[in-house]
Coordinates of C-alpha atoms and ligand atoms in Angstrom, one line a residue:
M780 CA 4.8 -9.0 -33.3
T781 CA 7.3 -11.9 -32.7
D782 CA 11.0 -11.3 -33.0
K783 CA 12.5 -13.4 -35.9
N784 CA 15.8 -14.1 -34.2
N785 CA 14.9 -15.2 -30.7
Q786 CA 11.2 -15.5 -31.3
L787 CA 10.0 -13.2 -28.5
D788 CA 7.0 -11.0 -28.8
Q789 CA 8.5 -7.5 -28.7
K790 CA 5.2 -5.8 -28.0
R791 CA 4.3 -7.9 -25.0
I792 CA 5.1 -7.7 -21.2
L793 CA 4.1 -9.9 -18.3
L794 CA 3.7 -7.8 -15.1
I795 CA 4.3 -9.7 -11.9
H796 CA 3.3 -8.8 -8.3
P797 CA 5.5 -11.1 -6.1
L798 CA 4.1 -12.7 -2.9
G799 CA 7.0 -11.7 -0.8
Y800 CA 7.7 -14.9 1.1
R801 CA 7.3 -18.7 1.0
K802 CA 4.1 -19.8 -0.5
E803 CA 3.6 -22.5 2.1
A804 CA 3.2 -19.8 4.7
A805 CA 0.6 -17.8 2.7
G806 CA -2.4 -19.9 3.7
H807 CA -1.9 -19.1 7.3
D808 CA -0.6 -15.6 7.1
I809 CA -2.7 -13.3 9.1
S810 CA -1.9 -10.3 7.0
R811 CA -3.2 -12.0 3.8
M812 CA -6.2 -13.4 5.6
A813 CA -7.1 -10.0 6.9
N814 CA -6.7 -8.2 3.5
I815 CA -5.7 -8.8 -0.1
M816 CA -5.7 -5.7 -2.2
P817 CA -5.2 -5.2 -6.0
P818 CA -1.8 -4.1 -7.2
L819 CA -3.1 -0.8 -8.5
G820 CA 0.3 0.4 -9.8
L821 CA 0.5 -2.7 -12.1
A822 CA -3.2 -2.5 -13.1
G823 CA -2.7 1.2 -14.1
I824 CA 0.4 0.4 -16.1
A825 CA -1.3 -2.4 -17.9
A826 CA -4.2 -0.2 -18.9
Y827 CA -1.8 2.5 -20.1
L828 CA 0.4 0.1 -22.1
E829 CA -2.6 -1.4 -23.8
R830 CA -3.8 2.1 -24.8
E831 CA -0.3 2.7 -26.3
G832 CA -0.5 -0.5 -28.5
F833 CA 1.3 -3.0 -26.3
A834 CA -0.1 -6.3 -24.8
A835 CA 0.3 -6.5 -21.0
D836 CA -0.9 -9.2 -18.6
I837 CA -0.7 -9.4 -14.9
I838 CA 0.0 -12.3 -12.5
D839 CA -0.6 -11.3 -8.9
C840 CA 1.2 -13.8 -6.7
Y841 CA 0.0 -12.0 -3.6
A842 CA -3.6 -12.9 -4.4
H843 CA -2.7 -16.3 -5.9
P844 CA 0.4 -17.6 -4.0
D845 CA 1.1 -20.7 -6.0
S846 CA 1.8 -18.9 -9.3
D847 CA 5.3 -20.0 -10.4
A848 CA 3.9 -22.6 -12.8
L849 CA 1.4 -20.1 -14.2
I850 CA 4.2 -17.7 -14.9
L851 CA 6.2 -20.3 -16.7
D852 CA 3.2 -21.4 -18.8
Y853 CA 2.6 -17.8 -19.8
L854 CA 6.3 -17.5 -20.9
R855 CA 6.1 -20.6 -23.0
E856 CA 2.9 -19.7 -24.6
K857 CA 3.2 -15.9 -25.2
R858 CA 7.0 -15.4 -25.2
P859 CA 6.9 -11.8 -24.0
A860 CA 10.1 -9.8 -24.6
F861 CA 9.7 -8.1 -21.2
T862 CA 8.7 -9.0 -17.7
G863 CA 8.0 -6.3 -15.1
F864 CA 8.1 -6.7 -11.3
S865 CA 6.5 -4.4 -8.7
C866 CA 8.1 -4.6 -5.3
T867 CA 8.1 -3.2 -1.9
T868 CA 11.2 -3.8 0.3
S869 CA 9.8 -7.0 1.8
S870 CA 8.8 -8.5 -1.6
F871 CA 11.9 -7.5 -3.5
L872 CA 13.9 -10.6 -3.0
D873 CA 11.0 -12.8 -4.0
G874 CA 10.8 -10.7 -7.2
V875 CA 14.5 -11.5 -7.8
R876 CA 13.8 -15.2 -7.3
I877 CA 11.0 -15.1 -9.9
A878 CA 13.2 -13.0 -12.3
E879 CA 15.8 -15.8 -12.1
L880 CA 13.1 -18.4 -12.8
V881 CA 11.9 -16.3 -15.8
K882 CA 15.4 -15.9 -17.3
A883 CA 16.1 -19.6 -16.9
E884 CA 12.9 -20.4 -18.8
L885 CA 13.0 -17.9 -21.6
A886 CA 16.3 -16.9 -23.2
G887 CA 16.5 -13.2 -24.1
V888 CA 13.6 -12.1 -21.9
R889 CA 14.4 -8.8 -20.2
T890 CA 13.4 -7.9 -16.6
V891 CA 12.3 -4.5 -15.5
F892 CA 11.8 -3.7 -11.8
G893 CA 9.6 -0.8 -10.6
G894 CA 7.9 0.4 -7.4
V895 CA 9.0 1.8 -4.1
H896 CA 12.0 -0.3 -3.2
V897 CA 14.0 0.1 -6.4
S898 CA 13.0 3.8 -6.6
A899 CA 14.8 4.2 -3.3
M900 CA 17.8 1.9 -4.0
Q901 CA 18.3 3.0 -7.6
E902 CA 21.7 2.1 -9.2
K903 CA 22.5 -0.3 -6.3
V904 CA 19.9 -2.7 -7.7
L905 CA 21.8 -3.2 -10.9
D906 CA 25.1 -3.2 -9.1
D907 CA 24.0 -6.0 -6.8
F908 CA 21.5 -8.1 -8.8
P909 CA 22.6 -9.2 -12.3
V910 CA 19.2 -10.7 -13.0
V911 CA 17.7 -7.2 -13.1
D912 CA 18.1 -5.6 -16.6
F913 CA 16.3 -2.3 -15.9
V914 CA 15.0 -0.3 -13.0
V915 CA 12.3 2.3 -13.4
V916 CA 12.4 5.0 -10.8
G917 CA 9.2 6.8 -9.9
E918 CA 6.0 6.9 -12.0
G919 CA 5.9 3.9 -14.4
E920 CA 3.4 4.6 -17.1
E921 CA 5.4 6.8 -19.5
T922 CA 8.8 5.4 -18.6
L923 CA 7.9 1.8 -19.3
T924 CA 6.1 2.7 -22.5
E925 CA 9.2 4.5 -23.8
L926 CA 11.5 1.6 -22.6
L927 CA 9.3 -0.9 -24.5
R928 CA 9.4 1.3 -27.6
A929 CA 13.2 1.3 -27.4
G930 CA 13.0 -2.4 -27.9
N931 CA 16.4 -3.9 -28.3
S932 CA 18.3 -0.6 -28.4
E933 CA 19.9 1.1 -25.4
P934 CA 17.3 3.3 -23.6
A935 CA 19.8 6.1 -23.4
G936 CA 17.3 9.0 -23.6
V937 CA 14.5 7.5 -21.5
E938 CA 14.1 9.5 -18.3
G939 CA 13.5 7.5 -15.1
V940 CA 15.4 4.4 -16.4
I941 CA 18.5 2.8 -15.0
F942 CA 20.3 0.3 -17.3
R943 CA 23.7 -1.2 -18.2
D944 CA 25.3 0.3 -21.2
G945 CA 27.3 -1.7 -23.8
N946 CA 30.3 -1.7 -21.5
G947 CA 28.3 -3.0 -18.6
A948 CA 28.4 0.4 -16.8
V949 CA 25.3 1.3 -14.8
V950 CA 23.6 4.4 -16.2
Y951 CA 20.8 6.4 -14.6
N952 CA 19.0 8.8 -16.8
G953 CA 17.6 10.8 -13.9
Y954 CA 14.2 11.3 -12.3
R955 CA 11.5 12.0 -14.9
Q956 CA 11.0 15.7 -15.1
T957 CA 7.4 15.8 -16.2
R958 CA 4.6 14.3 -14.3
L959 CA 1.4 12.7 -15.6
E960 CA -1.9 14.6 -15.6
L961 CA -3.9 12.0 -13.6
D962 CA -7.2 12.6 -15.4
S963 CA -5.5 11.6 -18.7
L964 CA -5.0 8.0 -17.4
P965 CA -7.3 5.2 -18.3
F966 CA -8.9 3.4 -15.3
P967 CA -6.7 0.6 -14.0
A968 CA -7.1 -2.7 -15.9
Y969 CA -8.9 -4.5 -13.0
E970 CA -10.2 -7.1 -15.5
K971 CA -6.6 -8.3 -15.9
L972 CA -6.4 -9.4 -12.2
A973 CA -7.6 -13.0 -12.1
G974 CA -10.7 -13.4 -9.9
Y975 CA -11.3 -9.6 -9.4
P976 CA -13.1 -8.5 -7.4
D977 CA -13.8 -11.7 -5.3
A978 CA -10.2 -12.7 -5.0
Y979 CA -9.5 -9.3 -3.2
M980 CA -10.8 -8.2 0.2
L981 CA -10.3 -5.2 2.4
P982 CA -9.2 -5.6 6.1
I983 CA -11.7 -7.5 8.1
F984 CA -14.2 -5.2 10.0
N985 CA -13.1 -2.3 7.7
Y986 CA -16.1 -2.2 5.4
P987 CA -19.9 -2.6 5.5
K988 CA -20.4 -4.5 2.2
A989 CA -18.8 -6.9 -0.3
P990 CA -17.6 -6.9 -3.0
N991 CA -15.3 -4.1 -2.2
T992 CA -12.0 -2.8 -3.5
S993 CA -9.3 -0.2 -3.0
C994 CA -8.7 2.8 -5.2
I995 CA -6.2 5.6 -5.6
S996 CA -7.3 9.1 -6.7
S997 CA -4.1 11.1 -6.1
R998 CA -0.4 10.8 -6.0
G999 CA 2.2 12.2 -3.7
C1000 CA 2.2 13.9 -0.4
P1001 CA 3.6 17.3 0.5
Y1002 CA 4.7 16.3 4.0
A1003 CA 8.0 14.7 5.0
C1004 CA 7.5 12.4 8.0
S1005 CA 10.7 10.7 9.1
Y1006 CA 9.4 7.2 8.6
C1007 CA 7.7 7.6 5.2
D1008 CA 9.2 6.5 1.9
R1009 CA 8.4 9.0 -0.8
S1010 CA 10.8 7.7 -3.5
V1011 CA 8.1 7.2 -6.1
F1012 CA 5.9 10.3 -6.2
R1013 CA 7.9 12.6 -4.0
R1014 CA 6.7 15.7 -2.3
N1015 CA 4.0 17.0 -4.6
F1016 CA 0.3 16.4 -4.7
R1017 CA -1.6 15.6 -7.9
Y1018 CA -5.2 14.4 -8.0
N1019 CA -8.1 13.2 -10.1
S1020 CA -10.9 15.7 -10.5
A1021 CA -14.2 15.0 -8.8
E1022 CA -15.8 14.2 -12.2
Y1023 CA -13.1 11.6 -13.0
L1024 CA -13.4 10.1 -9.5
Y1025 CA -17.1 9.8 -9.7
G1026 CA -16.8 8.3 -13.2
H1027 CA -14.3 5.8 -11.8
L1028 CA -16.6 4.7 -9.0
R1029 CA -19.5 4.4 -11.4
Y1030 CA -17.4 2.2 -13.6
L1031 CA -16.4 0.0 -10.7
K1032 CA -20.1 -0.3 -9.7
E1033 CA -21.4 -1.0 -13.2
K1034 CA -18.6 -3.3 -14.4
F1035 CA -17.7 -5.2 -11.2
G1036 CA -20.6 -4.7 -8.8
I1037 CA -18.3 -3.0 -6.3
R1038 CA -20.3 -1.7 -3.3
H1039 CA -17.6 -0.2 -1.1
I1040 CA -14.3 1.6 -1.8
N1041 CA -11.2 2.1 0.3
F1042 CA -9.3 5.1 -0.9
Y1043 CA -5.6 4.5 -0.3
D1044 CA -4.6 8.1 -1.1
D1045 CA -2.1 9.5 1.4
Q1046 CA -4.2 12.7 1.7
F1047 CA -7.7 12.2 0.4
T1048 CA -9.0 15.6 1.6
F1049 CA -5.9 17.6 0.9
N1050 CA -7.9 19.6 -1.8
R1051 CA -11.1 20.5 0.0
E1052 CA -12.9 21.8 -3.1
R1053 CA -12.4 18.5 -4.9
V1054 CA -13.9 16.6 -1.9
V1055 CA -16.9 19.0 -1.7
D1056 CA -17.6 18.5 -5.5
F1057 CA -17.1 14.7 -5.3
T1058 CA -19.4 14.2 -2.2
T1059 CA -22.0 16.5 -3.8
M1060 CA -22.1 14.3 -6.8
M1061 CA -22.4 11.2 -4.6
I1062 CA -25.3 12.8 -2.8
E1063 CA -27.1 14.1 -5.8
Q1064 CA -26.6 11.1 -8.1
P1065 CA -26.1 8.2 -5.6
L1066 CA -24.2 5.1 -6.7
G1067 CA -25.3 3.0 -3.8
M1068 CA -21.7 2.8 -2.7
T1069 CA -19.9 3.6 0.6
F1070 CA -16.2 4.6 1.0
N1071 CA -13.3 4.9 3.5
C1072 CA -10.4 7.2 3.2
A1073 CA -7.3 8.4 5.0
V1074 CA -6.8 12.0 6.0
R1075 CA -4.5 14.2 7.8
A1076 CA -6.2 16.1 10.7
E1077 CA -5.2 19.5 9.3
H1078 CA -7.4 18.9 6.3
I1079 CA -10.8 18.2 7.7
D1080 CA -13.5 20.3 9.4
F1081 CA -17.0 19.5 10.6
E1082 CA -18.8 20.8 7.6
L1083 CA -16.7 18.7 5.3
L1084 CA -17.2 15.6 7.5
K1085 CA -21.0 16.0 7.5
L1086 CA -20.9 16.2 3.7
M1087 CA -18.7 13.1 3.6
K1088 CA -21.0 11.1 5.9
K1089 CA -24.0 12.0 3.7
A1090 CA -22.1 10.9 0.6
G1091 CA -21.4 7.4 2.2
C1092 CA -18.2 7.8 4.1
W1093 CA -18.1 4.8 6.5
M1094 CA -14.6 5.1 8.1
I1095 CA -11.7 7.5 8.2
S1096 CA -8.2 6.6 9.1
L1097 CA -5.8 9.0 10.6
G1098 CA -2.1 8.6 11.2
I1099 CA -1.6 9.3 14.9
E1100 CA 1.7 7.3 15.1
T1101 CA 2.3 8.0 18.8
G1102 CA 0.4 9.8 21.6
D1103 CA 3.7 11.1 23.1
P1104 CA 4.0 14.7 22.0
D1105 CA 7.8 14.8 22.3
L1106 CA 8.3 11.7 20.3
L1107 CA 5.8 12.8 17.7
A1108 CA 7.6 16.1 17.3
Q1109 CA 10.8 14.3 16.4
H1110 CA 9.2 12.5 13.5
R1111 CA 6.4 14.6 12.1
Q1112 CA 5.7 18.1 11.0
N1113 CA 2.9 20.1 12.8
A1114 CA 2.7 17.5 15.6
D1115 CA -0.3 18.8 17.6
L1116 CA -2.0 16.1 19.6
D1117 CA -4.7 18.4 20.9
M1118 CA -5.8 19.4 17.4
L1119 CA -5.6 15.7 16.4
A1120 CA -7.9 14.7 19.4
E1121 CA -10.4 17.4 18.5
K1122 CA -10.5 16.3 14.9
I1123 CA -11.0 12.6 15.9
R1124 CA -13.9 13.6 18.1
L1125 CA -15.4 15.6 15.1
I1126 CA -15.2 12.5 12.9
S1127 CA -17.0 10.4 15.5
K1128 CA -19.6 13.2 16.0
A1129 CA -20.2 13.2 12.3
G1130 CA -21.2 9.5 12.6
I1131 CA -18.1 8.1 10.8
R1132 CA -16.0 5.3 12.2
V1133 CA -12.5 6.3 13.2
K1134 CA -9.4 4.2 12.6
G1135 CA -6.2 5.2 14.3
L1136 CA -2.9 4.3 12.7
L1137 CA -0.1 3.9 15.2
M1138 CA 3.5 2.8 15.3
M1139 CA 5.6 1.4 18.0
G1140 CA 9.4 1.3 18.2
L1141 CA 10.3 4.6 16.6
P1142 CA 13.7 6.0 17.3
G1143 CA 13.4 7.7 20.7
E1144 CA 10.7 5.3 21.9
T1145 CA 10.8 4.5 25.6
E1146 CA 8.5 2.6 28.0
S1147 CA 7.2 6.0 29.1
S1148 CA 6.4 7.1 25.6
I1149 CA 4.5 3.8 25.0
R1150 CA 2.5 4.4 28.1
K1151 CA 1.7 8.0 27.1
S1152 CA 0.7 6.8 23.7
M1153 CA -1.7 4.2 25.1
D1154 CA -3.2 6.8 27.5
Y1155 CA -3.8 9.2 24.7
V1156 CA -5.2 6.7 22.2
F1157 CA -7.6 5.1 24.7
S1158 CA -8.9 8.5 25.8
L1159 CA -10.3 9.0 22.2
P1160 CA -13.3 7.6 20.4
I1161 CA -11.3 5.3 18.2
D1162 CA -13.3 2.4 16.8
D1163 CA -10.5 0.5 15.1
F1164 CA -6.7 0.7 15.1
N1165 CA -3.6 -0.6 13.5
L1166 CA -0.4 -0.7 15.4
A1167 CA 2.6 -1.2 13.1
K1168 CA 6.1 -2.2 14.2
F1169 CA 8.3 0.7 13.1
T1170 CA 10.5 -0.3 10.2
P1171 CA 13.2 2.0 8.6
F1172 CA 12.7 1.7 4.8
P1173 CA 15.5 2.7 2.5
G1174 CA 13.7 5.7 1.0
S1175 CA 12.6 7.2 4.3
P1176 CA 14.5 10.2 5.8
I1177 CA 15.2 8.3 9.0
Y1178 CA 17.0 5.6 7.2
R1179 CA 20.0 7.8 6.6
N1180 CA 21.2 7.8 10.2
I1181 CA 19.3 4.9 11.6
H1182 CA 22.3 3.1 12.9
E1183 CA 23.0 6.0 15.3
L1184 CA 19.6 5.7 16.8
G1185 CA 19.5 2.1 17.8
E1186 CA 20.2 -1.4 16.6
F1187 CA 19.0 -2.1 13.0
E1188 CA 19.0 -5.5 11.4
E1189 CA 18.5 -4.8 7.7
D1190 CA 16.9 -8.0 6.4
W1191 CA 14.6 -6.9 3.6
E1192 CA 12.4 -10.0 3.5
K1193 CA 11.5 -9.4 7.1
M1194 CA 10.9 -5.7 6.8
D1195 CA 7.1 -5.9 6.6
C1196 CA 6.2 -4.1 9.8
M1197 CA 5.3 -7.4 11.4
S1198 CA 8.5 -7.7 13.4
F1199 CA 10.8 -5.3 15.2
R1200 CA 13.8 -5.0 12.9
F1201 CA 14.9 -1.8 14.7
I1202 CA 15.4 -1.6 18.5
P1203 CA 15.7 1.9 19.8
H1204 CA 18.5 2.7 22.2
G1205 CA 17.4 1.8 25.8
M1206 CA 14.8 -0.8 24.7
S1207 CA 15.0 -4.5 24.2
R1208 CA 13.2 -6.6 21.6
E1209 CA 11.5 -8.7 24.3
R1210 CA 10.2 -5.7 26.1
L1211 CA 8.9 -4.1 22.9
E1212 CA 7.1 -7.3 22.0
E1213 CA 5.5 -7.5 25.5
L1214 CA 4.3 -3.9 25.3
F1215 CA 3.1 -4.4 21.8
I1216 CA 0.8 -7.2 22.9
R1217 CA -0.3 -5.2 25.9
Y1218 CA -1.2 -2.3 23.6
Y1219 CA -3.3 -4.5 21.4
K1220 CA -5.0 -6.3 24.2
S1221 CA -5.8 -3.1 26.0
H1222 CA -7.6 -1.9 22.8
Y1223 CA -9.5 -5.1 22.2
Q1224 CA -10.6 -5.4 25.9
R1225 CA -12.3 -2.0 26.1
P1226 CA -16.1 -2.5 26.4
K1227 CA -16.8 0.1 23.7
V1228 CA -14.6 -1.7 21.3
I1229 CA -16.1 -5.1 22.1
L1230 CA -19.6 -3.7 21.6
G1231 CA -18.4 -2.1 18.3
Y1232 CA -17.4 -5.6 17.1
V1233 CA -20.7 -7.1 18.2
A1234 CA -22.4 -4.3 16.2
M1235 CA -20.4 -5.5 13.2
L1236 CA -22.8 -8.5 13.1
W1237 CA -25.2 -6.3 11.3
K1238 CA -22.9 -3.5 10.2
S1239 CA -20.4 -5.8 8.4
P1240 CA -21.8 -9.3 8.3
D1241 CA -19.3 -10.3 5.6
S1242 CA -16.4 -9.5 8.0
W1243 CA -17.9 -11.9 10.6
R1244 CA -18.2 -14.6 8.0
R1245 CA -14.5 -14.2 7.2
F1246 CA -13.5 -14.0 10.8
I1247 CA -15.4 -17.3 11.6
A1248 CA -13.9 -19.0 8.5
N1249 CA -10.4 -18.2 9.7
F1250 CA -11.1 -18.3 13.4
F1251 CA -8.4 -20.9 14.4
D1252 CA -5.7 -19.2 12.4
F1253 CA -6.5 -15.8 14.1
I1254 CA -6.4 -17.4 17.5
K1255 CA -3.1 -19.2 16.7
F1256 CA -1.7 -15.9 15.5
A1257 CA -2.8 -14.0 18.5
R1258 CA -1.1 -16.6 20.7
S1259 CA 2.1 -16.5 18.7
N1260 CA 2.7 -13.0 20.0
K1261 CA 2.3 -11.2 16.7
R1262 CA -0.1 -8.6 15.8
L1263 CA -3.7 -8.9 14.7
G1264 CA -4.0 -7.8 11.1
S1265 CA -2.0 -5.5 9.0
D1266 CA -3.2 -3.1 6.4
G1267 CA 0.0 -1.5 5.5
E1268 CA -0.8 2.0 6.4
Ligands
B12_504 C1 -2.3 0.4 -0.9 C2 -0.9 0.1 -0.2 C3 -0.8 -1.2 0.3 C4 -1.8 -2.3 0.2 C5 -1.8 -2.9 -1.2 C6 -0.4 -3.0 -1.8 C7 -0.6 -3.6 -3.2 N1 -1.3 -4.7 -3.4 O1 0.0 -3.0 -4.1 C8 -1.5 -3.2 1.4 C9 -2.4 -2.8 2.5 C10 -1.7 -4.7 1.1 C11 -0.1 -2.9 1.6 C12 0.8 -3.7 2.3 C13 2.0 -3.3 2.7 N2 2.6 -2.1 2.5 CO1 1.8 -0.7 1.5 N3 1.2 0.8 0.6 C14 0.1 1.0 -0.1 C15 0.1 2.5 -0.6 C16 -0.8 3.3 0.4 C17 -0.5 2.7 -2.0 C18 0.1 1.8 -3.0 C19 -0.5 2.2 -4.4 O2 -1.4 1.5 -4.8 N4 -0.1 3.3 -4.9 C20 -0.6 3.8 -6.2 C21 0.1 3.2 -7.4 C22 -0.4 3.9 -8.6 O3 1.5 3.6 -7.2 P1 2.7 2.5 -7.1 O4 2.1 1.2 -6.6 O5 3.8 3.1 -6.4 O6 3.0 2.3 -8.6 C23 3.6 3.3 -9.4 C24 5.2 3.3 -9.4 O7 5.7 2.8 -8.2 C25 5.6 2.5 -10.6 N5 5.7 1.0 -10.5 C26 5.2 0.2 -9.5 N6 5.4 -1.1 -9.9 C27 6.0 -1.1 -11.1 C28 6.5 -2.1 -11.8 C29 7.2 -1.8 -13.0 C30 7.6 -2.9 -13.9 C31 7.4 -0.5 -13.4 C32 8.1 -0.1 -14.7 C33 6.9 0.6 -12.6 C34 6.2 0.3 -11.4 O8 4.6 2.8 -11.5 C35 3.3 2.9 -10.8 C36 2.4 3.8 -11.6 O9 3.0 5.1 -11.7 C37 1.6 2.8 -0.5 C38 1.9 4.3 -0.4 C39 1.7 5.0 -1.7 N7 1.2 6.2 -1.6 O10 2.1 4.6 -2.7 C40 2.1 2.0 0.6 C41 3.5 1.4 0.6 C42 3.8 0.9 -0.8 N8 3.4 0.2 1.6 C43 4.4 0.2 2.3 C44 4.5 -0.9 3.3 C45 5.6 -0.7 4.3 C46 3.7 -2.0 3.3 C47 3.9 -3.3 4.1 C48 5.3 -3.8 4.3 C49 3.3 -2.9 5.5 C50 2.4 -3.9 6.2 N9 2.9 -5.0 6.7 O11 1.2 -3.8 6.3 C51 3.0 -4.3 3.3 C52 3.8 -5.0 2.3 C53 3.0 -6.0 1.4 C54 3.8 -6.6 0.3 N10 3.7 -7.9 0.1 O12 4.6 -5.9 -0.4 C55 5.4 1.2 2.1 C56 6.6 0.6 1.3 C57 7.9 0.9 1.8 C58 8.9 0.0 1.3 N11 10.0 0.5 1.0 O13 8.7 -1.2 1.3 C59 4.6 2.3 1.3 C60 5.4 3.1 0.2 C61 4.0 3.3 2.3 C62 5.1 4.2 2.9 N12 5.1 5.4 2.4 O14 5.9 3.9 3.7 N13 0.2 -1.6 1.1

């Protein structure tokens, strides 16, 4: 339906996933080379909107960095009344840049921003960025549908929306009170992602087979770690049933030939019964697929792990964060490193690869805590690891008093966990960088780890193919004192 006055299609939205930095750098960015994942939030929203009678398309600039021209062509041809942007903190300003481009091209088009960064910043986004017309806080499916239905009228009653009223005052309708029943959602519109699945790839050495993809089967997390931004789904836990989940995997296999899934749920095993049912289905009616997931140590046991292995579980990631018990206790509930070590050994004993997720530079970090962390981590059967540079995100609890805990340079575009934006009291950036490199090197120089990567020649030949194809960029990156790979979590 095209608007008679300004000729915009009021029932159409273009959803944009910004790249987050200069496109010239994208070809040599280690993080992108190591992994490109589908924007599941946008794909879910697109499927939902289409079911509700709207037309929604997606341009993923992260997977396709040179997409400005594509966006402008789309605007000229389809004249959508709305454009939507999904942003993290580091990609937000690139989203603003594209929004300015969009507004300059198509008069009357409205811009909606959603995702984690704006859910944390809320009214401040409209105060500071005139190019943003609406912010959607929290879950997007219902809120965006109602916003689109409101069309040109003020979305005064739409929960979750922040807008400017007729006088230019910024109004927030409050966090949406009801939450979606996840089994009622259509599967994400993967087919709207250009080149899916081949344009997307999981972290190198993190999967046995291609094509592969990531998937989300729950929302929210009941824990409240100091560094974690929970602005979108907050502290609850909702999940897809085992039946829905199995159906989702079967769909991915049949429609796209997917052979391996990485579940990006914060707590895949939080509901044990669901995992038992799901794994039983995968064992009794095999799909020929394997999977990875992330767990919290409290929510696994050996029986469950054996079942998961039988069902095709290839790797489990666990947030360790730091091996220094005192530092961990400052940032995480139930910090019990002995229990964590025992669970890591159980995963390994069950024949599943273990990936440790660590952080360096947390408030309170010292040379001694880094040494303790390395000793702890290297005493465990960890096959792979990711060491992130701690970054205080606006929605995380620690952000509130971060300036009291060290030196923080809040430059959103650089807040991608690839550089130390925060320097804890008593440490220097140079020293942190040195210890960071030492941490990584110590991991990669361990004979068990080297043998593990050799074994990947037959366990994950596709990873080796990608590694060789990008060999010179990986070496250049390693020499430039940054970190090898980044998978966000
Ligand atoms: C998978 C994942 C990744 C993947 C893929 C990201 C992608 N392509 O979308 C990878 C590994 C690449 C990644 C990278 C990074 N990630 Co990440 N990631 C996640 C994770 C675990 C799941 C995201 C997801 O799919 N959620 C499920 C979907 C359904 O939810 P959603 O995306 O939030 O979308 C919903 C709403 O937000 C809203 N919405 C979203 N977009 C829009 C747009 C519009 C218009 C509307 C109306 C609504 C709306 O509606 C959606 C449906 O309800 C989240 C944590 C989490 N549990 O959400 C962290 C998370 C988003 N990542 C985080 C971080 C820090 C990063 C990195 C900076 C870290 C790094 N260097 O590795 C990079 C940044 C990359 C970038 N360019 O932005 C932080 C973001 C914090 C922040 N303020 O920026 C999070 C929140 C983790 C955390 N708790 O701290 N990440």
